[in-house]
Coordinates of C-alpha atoms and ligand atoms in Angstrom, one line a residue:
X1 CA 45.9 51.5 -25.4
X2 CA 47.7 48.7 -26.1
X3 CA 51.2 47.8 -27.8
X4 CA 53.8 45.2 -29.1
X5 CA 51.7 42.2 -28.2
X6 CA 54.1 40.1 -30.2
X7 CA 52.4 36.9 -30.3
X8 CA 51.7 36.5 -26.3
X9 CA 48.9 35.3 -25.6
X10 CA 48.8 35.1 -21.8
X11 CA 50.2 38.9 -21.2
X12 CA 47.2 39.7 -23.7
X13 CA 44.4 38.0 -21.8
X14 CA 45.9 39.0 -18.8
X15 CA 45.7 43.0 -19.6
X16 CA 42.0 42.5 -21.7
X17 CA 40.8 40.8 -18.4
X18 CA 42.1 43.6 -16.3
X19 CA 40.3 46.0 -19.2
X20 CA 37.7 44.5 -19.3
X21 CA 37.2 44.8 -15.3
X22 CA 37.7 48.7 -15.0
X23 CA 34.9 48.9 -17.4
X24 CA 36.9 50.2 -20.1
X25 CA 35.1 50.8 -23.2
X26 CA 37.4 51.2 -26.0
X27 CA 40.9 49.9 -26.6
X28 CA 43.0 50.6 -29.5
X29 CA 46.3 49.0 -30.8
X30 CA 49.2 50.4 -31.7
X31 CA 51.4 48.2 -33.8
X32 CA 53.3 44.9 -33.5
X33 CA 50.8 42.2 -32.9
X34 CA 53.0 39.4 -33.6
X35 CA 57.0 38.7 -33.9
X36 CA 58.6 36.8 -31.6
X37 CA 55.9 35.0 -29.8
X38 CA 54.2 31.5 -30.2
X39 CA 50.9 32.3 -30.3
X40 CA 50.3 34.6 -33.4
X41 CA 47.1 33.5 -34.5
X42 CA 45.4 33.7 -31.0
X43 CA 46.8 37.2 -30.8
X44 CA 46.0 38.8 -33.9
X45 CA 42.2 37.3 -33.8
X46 CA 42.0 38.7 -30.3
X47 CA 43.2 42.3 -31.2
X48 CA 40.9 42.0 -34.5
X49 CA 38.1 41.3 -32.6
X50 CA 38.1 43.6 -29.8
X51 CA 40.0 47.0 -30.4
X52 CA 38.8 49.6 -32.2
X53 CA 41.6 50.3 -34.5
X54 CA 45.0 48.7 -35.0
X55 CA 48.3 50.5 -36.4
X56 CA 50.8 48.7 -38.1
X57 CA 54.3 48.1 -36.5
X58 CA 57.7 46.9 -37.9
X59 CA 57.1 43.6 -37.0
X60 CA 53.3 43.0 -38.8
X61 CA 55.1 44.8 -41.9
X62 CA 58.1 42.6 -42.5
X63 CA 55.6 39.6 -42.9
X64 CA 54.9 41.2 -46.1
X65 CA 57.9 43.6 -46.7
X66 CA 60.8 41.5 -45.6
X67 CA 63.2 41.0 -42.2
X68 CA 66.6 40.9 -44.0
X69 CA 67.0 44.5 -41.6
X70 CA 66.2 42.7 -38.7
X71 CA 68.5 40.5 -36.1
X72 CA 68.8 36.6 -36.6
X73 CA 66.3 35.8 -34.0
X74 CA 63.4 38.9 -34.7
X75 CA 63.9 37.4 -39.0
X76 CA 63.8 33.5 -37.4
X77 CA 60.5 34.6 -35.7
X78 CA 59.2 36.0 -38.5
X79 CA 60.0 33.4 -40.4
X80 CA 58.4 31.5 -37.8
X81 CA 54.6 33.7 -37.9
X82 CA 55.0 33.8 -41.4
X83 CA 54.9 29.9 -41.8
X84 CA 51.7 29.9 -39.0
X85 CA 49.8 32.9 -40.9
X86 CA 50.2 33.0 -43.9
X87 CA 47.3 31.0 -45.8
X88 CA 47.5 27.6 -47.4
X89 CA 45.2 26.2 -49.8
X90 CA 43.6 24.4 -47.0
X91 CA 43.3 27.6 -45.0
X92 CA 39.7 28.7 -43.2
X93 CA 38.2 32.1 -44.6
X94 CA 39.2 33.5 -41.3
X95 CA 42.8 32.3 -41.8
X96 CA 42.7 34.2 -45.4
X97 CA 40.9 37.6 -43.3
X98 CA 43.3 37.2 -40.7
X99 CA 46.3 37.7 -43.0
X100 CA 44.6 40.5 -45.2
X101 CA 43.9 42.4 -41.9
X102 CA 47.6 42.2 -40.8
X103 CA 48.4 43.2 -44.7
X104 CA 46.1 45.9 -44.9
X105 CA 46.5 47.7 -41.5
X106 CA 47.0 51.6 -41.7
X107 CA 50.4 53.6 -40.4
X108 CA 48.5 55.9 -38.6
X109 CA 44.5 57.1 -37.4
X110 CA 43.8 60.1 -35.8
X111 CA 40.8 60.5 -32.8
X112 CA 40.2 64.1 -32.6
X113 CA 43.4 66.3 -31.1
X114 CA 45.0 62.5 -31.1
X115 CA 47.4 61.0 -33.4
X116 CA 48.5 57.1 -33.4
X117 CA 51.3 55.3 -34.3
X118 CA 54.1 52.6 -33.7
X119 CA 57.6 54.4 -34.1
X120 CA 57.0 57.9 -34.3
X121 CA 54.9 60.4 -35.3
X122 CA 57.1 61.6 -38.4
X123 CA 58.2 57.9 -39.6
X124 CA 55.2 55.7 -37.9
X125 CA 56.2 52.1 -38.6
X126 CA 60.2 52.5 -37.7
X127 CA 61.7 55.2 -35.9
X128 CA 62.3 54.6 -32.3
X129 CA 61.8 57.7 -29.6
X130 CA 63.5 56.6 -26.3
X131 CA 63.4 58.8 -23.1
X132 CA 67.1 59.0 -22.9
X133 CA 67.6 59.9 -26.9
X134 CA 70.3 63.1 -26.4
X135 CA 68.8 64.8 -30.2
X136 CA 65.6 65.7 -27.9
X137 CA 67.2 67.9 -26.3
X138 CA 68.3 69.2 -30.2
X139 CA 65.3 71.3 -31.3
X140 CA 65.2 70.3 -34.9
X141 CA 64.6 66.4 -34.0
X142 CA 62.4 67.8 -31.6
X143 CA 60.1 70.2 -33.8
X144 CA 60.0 67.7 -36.7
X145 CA 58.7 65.0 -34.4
X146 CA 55.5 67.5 -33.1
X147 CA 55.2 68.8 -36.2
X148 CA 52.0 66.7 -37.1
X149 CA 50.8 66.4 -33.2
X150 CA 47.7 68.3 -32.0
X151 CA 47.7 67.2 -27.9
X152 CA 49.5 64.2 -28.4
X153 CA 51.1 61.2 -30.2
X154 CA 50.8 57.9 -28.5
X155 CA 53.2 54.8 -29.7
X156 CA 54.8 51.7 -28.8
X157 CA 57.8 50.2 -30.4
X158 CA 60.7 50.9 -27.9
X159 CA 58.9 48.8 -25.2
X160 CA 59.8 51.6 -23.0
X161 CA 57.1 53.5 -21.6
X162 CA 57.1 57.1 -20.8
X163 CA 55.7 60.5 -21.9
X164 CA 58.2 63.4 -23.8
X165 CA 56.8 66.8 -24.0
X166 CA 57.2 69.2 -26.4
X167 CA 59.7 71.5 -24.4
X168 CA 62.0 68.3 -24.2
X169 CA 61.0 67.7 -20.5
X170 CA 60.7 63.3 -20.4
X171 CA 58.5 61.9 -17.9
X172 CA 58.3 57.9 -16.9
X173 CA 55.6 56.2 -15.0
X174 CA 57.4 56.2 -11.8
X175 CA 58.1 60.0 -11.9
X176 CA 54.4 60.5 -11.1
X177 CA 52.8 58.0 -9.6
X178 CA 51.9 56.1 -12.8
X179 CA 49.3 59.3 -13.3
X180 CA 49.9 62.1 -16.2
X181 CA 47.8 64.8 -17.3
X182 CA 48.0 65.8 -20.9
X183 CA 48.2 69.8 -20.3
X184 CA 47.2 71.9 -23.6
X185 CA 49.8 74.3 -23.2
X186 CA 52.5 71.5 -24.8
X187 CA 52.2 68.7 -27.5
X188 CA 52.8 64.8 -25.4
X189 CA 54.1 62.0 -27.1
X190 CA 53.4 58.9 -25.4
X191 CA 55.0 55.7 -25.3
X192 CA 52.4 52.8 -23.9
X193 CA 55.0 50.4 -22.9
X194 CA 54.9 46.7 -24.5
X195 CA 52.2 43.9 -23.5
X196 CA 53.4 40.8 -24.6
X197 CA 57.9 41.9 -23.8
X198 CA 58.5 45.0 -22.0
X199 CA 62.2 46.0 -21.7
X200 CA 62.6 48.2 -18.8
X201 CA 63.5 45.5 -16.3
X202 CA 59.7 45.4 -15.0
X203 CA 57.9 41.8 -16.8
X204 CA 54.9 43.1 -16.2
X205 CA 52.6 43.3 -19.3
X206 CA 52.3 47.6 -19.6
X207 CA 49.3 49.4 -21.2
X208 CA 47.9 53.0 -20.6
X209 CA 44.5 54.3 -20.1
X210 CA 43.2 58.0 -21.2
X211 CA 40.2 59.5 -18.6
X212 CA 39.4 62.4 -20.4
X213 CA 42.9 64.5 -20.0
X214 CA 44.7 61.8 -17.7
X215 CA 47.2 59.3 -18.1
X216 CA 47.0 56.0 -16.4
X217 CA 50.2 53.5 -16.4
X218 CA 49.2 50.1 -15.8
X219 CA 51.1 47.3 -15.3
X220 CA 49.4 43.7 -15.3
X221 CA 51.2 40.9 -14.3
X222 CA 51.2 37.2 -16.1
X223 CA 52.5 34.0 -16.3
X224 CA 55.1 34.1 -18.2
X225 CA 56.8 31.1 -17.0
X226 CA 53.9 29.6 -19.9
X227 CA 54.5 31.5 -22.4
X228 CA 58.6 30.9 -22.1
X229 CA 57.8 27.2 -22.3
X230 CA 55.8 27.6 -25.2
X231 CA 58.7 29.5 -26.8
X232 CA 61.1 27.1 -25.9
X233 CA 59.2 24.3 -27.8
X234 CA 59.7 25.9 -31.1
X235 CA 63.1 25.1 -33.0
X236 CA 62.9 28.9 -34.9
X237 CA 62.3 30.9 -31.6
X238 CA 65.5 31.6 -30.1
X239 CA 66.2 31.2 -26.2
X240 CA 66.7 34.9 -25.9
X241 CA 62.9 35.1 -26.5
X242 CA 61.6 33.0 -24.0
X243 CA 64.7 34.4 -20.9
X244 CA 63.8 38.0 -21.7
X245 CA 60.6 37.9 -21.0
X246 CA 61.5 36.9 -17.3
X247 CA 63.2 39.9 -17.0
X248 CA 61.6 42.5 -18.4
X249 CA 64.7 43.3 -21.1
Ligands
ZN1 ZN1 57.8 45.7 -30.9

């Protein structure tokens, strides 16, 4: 599984390349292809062509839906992959699929006892989950988050990556060796970390394998220093964009 590409195209083909050499057979997406990044195009043909399914995050909906809710430089960069995507009368027929795929992809899919989305499992495109939210420990929030979980819910959005469990208990990577089993008993919801801008002060690109009941928290690193340069060539992607990714933040 992979998350919150956001338009970076060398965190990408570093993690497919490191996929692709642990023989892993299927890879699903789970929201936020592009935003931010320079490379939107190259990302979202990438992702169409290779993972199985794709959810839709925040970011891929306010191409269509708006950005006036977002921050001046998250709206500048969607202004930004707006301009690059969205098709021209000169555009290829791949340009026009390209942009009906990003229009058209679902909130959530289920795989058996597994549910996917970007935010959460009980607002998928928006809500954000993080480890240290204090209303998990509330058991409304809590409940009303499971409610629609089988084994688990995996997402993306905060960038954060970590496992809650129904009974409140939060795990992250480095509590267990980067290794989690998904244990029947509880319902697990998942947070695969970001590819293309993680923000918990490690820049490596993060993405999570399933092995039948297990977990496996990857990190992959990447040269950023190309993809800040690229960012820093464009006049609508802010500096913040290019430093974080440095960083991790
Ligand atoms: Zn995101």
């Amino acid at each position: 599984m992979v998350s919150d590409v956001h338009s970076n195209r060398e965190a990408l083909e570093a993690v497919f390349h490191e996929i692709d050499a642990q023989g892993i057979s299927q890879i699903w997406c789970l929201g936020d292809v592009v935003g931010y990044g320079p490379d939107p195009e190259f990302c979202a043909d990438l992702i169409r062509a290779r993972c199985m399914k794709t959810v839709r995050g925040n970011h891929d909906e306010a191409l269509f839906a708006g950005a006036e809710h977002f921050n001046p430089f998250a709206r500048d960069a969607i202004k930004f992959t707006k301009r690059r995507l969205q098709p021209r009368a000169e555009a290829t027929q791949n340009d026009r699929e390209r942009w009906e795929w990003l229009r058209t992809l679902p909130q959530t899919f289920r795989h058996a006892a597994l549910l996917f989305v970007h935010g959460s499992p009980r607002d998928p495109v928006n809500e954000y989950v993080y480890p240290d939210d204090p209303d998990l420990l509330h058991g409304r929030k809590l409940a009303q988050l499971f409610d629609s979980v089988d084994l688990a819910a995996f997402c993306g959005h905060t960038h954060v990556p970590c496992v809650i469990r129904s009974d409140s208990t939060v795990f992250t990577p480095a509590d267990s060796d980067n290794h989690f089993v998904l244990d029947p008993k509880f319902r697990h919801l998942v947070n695969v970390g970001s590819v293309g801008q993680p923000r918990d002060r490690d820049p490596r690109a993060s993405w999570v394998e399933l092995d039948g009941d297990t977990l496996v928290f990857h990190r992959t690193e990447y040269p950023f220093a190309i993809t800040q340069a690229k960012i820093r060539r464009e006049d609508m992607l802010d500096e913040i964009l290019a430093a974080r990714l440095s960083q991790g933040i």
